[in-house]
Amino acid sequence: DAGVHSKAWYAATCDRKMAEDALYRSNQDGSFLIRKSSGQDSRQPYTLVVFYNRRVYNVPIRFIESTRQYALGREKSGEERFDSVAEIVENHQRTSLVLIDSQNNTKDSTKLKHIVRVS
């Protein structure tokens, strides 16, 4: 279990558009929620949705079968791995998360600060 189901930041029934709309409405840097990923792929079960600098970032959360752990974004050497999705959130409430804009190839970073609930 990823440790998401009882969490305030987990939007179980939320799709990408609903998540992005809710974050744009919040309009606070560091606003975030976690939703189920759009594709039914067991290797990428969730998406971390973060608002920063008037943009919404959808960061895939990967499940690593071999170690039963989770990691953010594309696989990279030396990446941080976590035992649950809750640990990812707790970690990035303390340490900045790097946000990569694949269209403009720019990098930003923010901590996860404000939980957004989708109504």
Tab-separated table of C-alpha atoms in Angstrom:
chain	number	residue	atom	x	y	z
A	1	ASP	CA	0.000	0.000	0.000
A	2	ALA	CA	1.358	3.396	-0.994
A	3	GLY	CA	-0.002	5.037	2.158
A	4	VAL	CA	-2.239	7.459	0.266
A	5	HIS	CA	-5.821	6.566	1.056
A	6	SER	CA	-6.359	8.355	4.360
A	7	LYS	CA	-4.323	11.424	3.416
A	8	ALA	CA	-5.763	14.912	2.963
A	9	TRP	CA	-3.602	15.451	-0.128
A	10	TYR	CA	-4.866	12.354	-1.957
A	11	ALA	CA	-7.604	13.146	-4.486
A	12	ALA	CA	-8.896	9.655	-5.214
A	13	THR	CA	-11.548	10.517	-7.788
A	14	CYS	CA	-9.723	13.382	-9.451
A	15	ASP	CA	-8.581	13.438	-13.086
A	16	ARG	CA	-5.836	15.608	-14.575
A	17	LYS	CA	-8.140	18.461	-15.585
A	18	MET	CA	-9.888	18.615	-12.194
A	19	ALA	CA	-6.513	18.606	-10.429
A	20	GLU	CA	-5.092	21.368	-12.616
A	21	ASP	CA	-8.242	23.501	-12.240
A	22	ALA	CA	-8.152	23.146	-8.444
A	23	LEU	CA	-4.491	24.171	-8.312
A	24	TYR	CA	-5.002	27.170	-10.601
A	25	ARG	CA	-7.837	28.266	-8.291
A	26	SER	CA	-5.567	27.928	-5.241
A	27	ASN	CA	-2.973	30.145	-6.969
A	28	GLN	CA	-0.376	29.542	-4.225
A	29	ASP	CA	3.183	28.426	-4.933
A	30	GLY	CA	3.764	25.021	-3.401
A	31	SER	CA	0.103	23.974	-3.609
A	32	PHE	CA	-0.146	20.284	-4.391
A	33	LEU	CA	-2.184	17.119	-4.435
A	34	ILE	CA	-1.688	13.534	-5.504
A	35	ARG	CA	-4.019	11.855	-7.957
A	36	LYS	CA	-4.198	8.506	-9.681
A	37	SER	CA	-2.295	8.559	-12.959
A	38	SER	CA	-4.398	8.742	-16.106
A	39	GLY	CA	-2.977	5.588	-17.656
A	40	GLN	CA	-3.738	2.267	-15.999
A	41	ASP	CA	-0.061	1.465	-15.531
A	42	SER	CA	1.072	-0.327	-12.375
A	43	ARG	CA	4.576	1.086	-12.852
A	44	GLN	CA	3.280	4.659	-12.650
A	45	PRO	CA	0.291	4.518	-10.310
A	46	TYR	CA	0.145	8.143	-9.145
A	47	THR	CA	0.900	11.680	-10.204
A	48	LEU	CA	2.076	14.520	-7.979
A	49	VAL	CA	0.440	17.746	-9.176
A	50	VAL	CA	2.242	20.926	-8.048
A	51	PHE	CA	1.508	24.611	-8.607
A	52	TYR	CA	4.464	26.966	-8.890
A	53	ASN	CA	5.032	30.314	-10.596
A	54	ARG	CA	1.567	30.367	-12.230
A	55	ARG	CA	2.088	26.879	-13.714
A	56	VAL	CA	0.897	23.398	-12.897
A	57	TYR	CA	3.379	20.521	-13.047
A	58	ASN	CA	2.282	16.887	-13.301
A	59	VAL	CA	5.114	14.765	-11.901
A	60	PRO	CA	4.762	11.009	-12.403
A	61	ILE	CA	5.268	8.779	-9.363
A	62	ARG	CA	6.840	5.492	-10.405
A	63	PHE	CA	6.554	2.191	-8.577
A	64	ILE	CA	9.801	0.227	-8.697
A	65	GLU	CA	8.819	-3.434	-8.664
A	66	SER	CA	12.280	-4.799	-7.822
A	67	THR	CA	12.595	-2.821	-4.567
A	68	ARG	CA	8.861	-2.189	-3.899
A	69	GLN	CA	9.629	1.542	-3.651
A	70	TYR	CA	8.456	4.770	-5.250
A	71	ALA	CA	10.357	7.489	-7.108
A	72	LEU	CA	9.488	10.732	-8.896
A	73	GLY	CA	9.760	11.472	-12.607
A	74	ARG	CA	11.815	9.560	-15.137
A	75	GLU	CA	14.285	6.974	-13.924
A	76	LYS	CA	17.720	8.439	-13.277
A	77	SER	CA	20.891	7.256	-11.620
A	78	GLY	CA	21.205	8.125	-7.953
A	79	GLU	CA	17.526	9.004	-7.672
A	80	GLU	CA	15.781	9.206	-4.319
A	81	ARG	CA	13.541	6.248	-3.595
A	82	PHE	CA	10.847	6.052	-0.950
A	83	ASP	CA	8.952	3.246	0.748
A	84	SER	CA	5.604	4.996	0.274
A	85	VAL	CA	4.002	7.905	-1.532
A	86	ALA	CA	3.401	9.475	1.889
A	87	GLU	CA	7.190	9.508	2.446
A	88	ILE	CA	7.670	11.396	-0.837
A	89	VAL	CA	5.219	14.061	0.329
A	90	GLU	CA	6.737	14.300	3.824
A	91	ASN	CA	10.245	14.577	2.352
A	92	HIS	CA	9.295	17.352	-0.067
A	93	GLN	CA	7.475	19.293	2.619
A	94	ARG	CA	10.960	19.659	4.167
A	95	THR	CA	13.232	19.696	1.114
A	96	SER	CA	12.662	21.367	-2.239
A	97	LEU	CA	11.344	19.432	-5.178
A	98	VAL	CA	12.912	20.194	-8.549
A	99	LEU	CA	10.285	20.992	-11.174
A	100	ILE	CA	11.387	20.539	-14.774
A	101	ASP	CA	9.477	22.218	-17.562
A	102	SER	CA	9.976	19.860	-20.486
A	103	GLN	CA	8.669	22.401	-23.023
A	104	ASN	CA	11.002	25.269	-22.093
A	105	ASN	CA	13.678	23.088	-20.502
A	106	THR	CA	13.713	25.269	-17.390
A	107	LYS	CA	14.083	24.174	-13.785
A	108	ASP	CA	12.401	25.547	-10.690
A	109	SER	CA	12.075	24.218	-7.208
A	110	THR	CA	9.582	24.508	-4.394
A	111	LYS	CA	8.546	22.695	-1.263
A	112	LEU	CA	5.122	21.095	-0.980
A	113	LYS	CA	3.349	23.659	1.217
A	114	HIS	CA	-0.394	23.820	0.672
A	115	ILE	CA	-2.677	20.819	0.371
A	116	VAL	CA	-5.396	21.427	-2.205
A	117	ARG	CA	-8.662	19.584	-1.827
A	118	VAL	CA	-10.739	18.926	-4.901
A	119	SER	CA	-14.426	19.477	-4.287
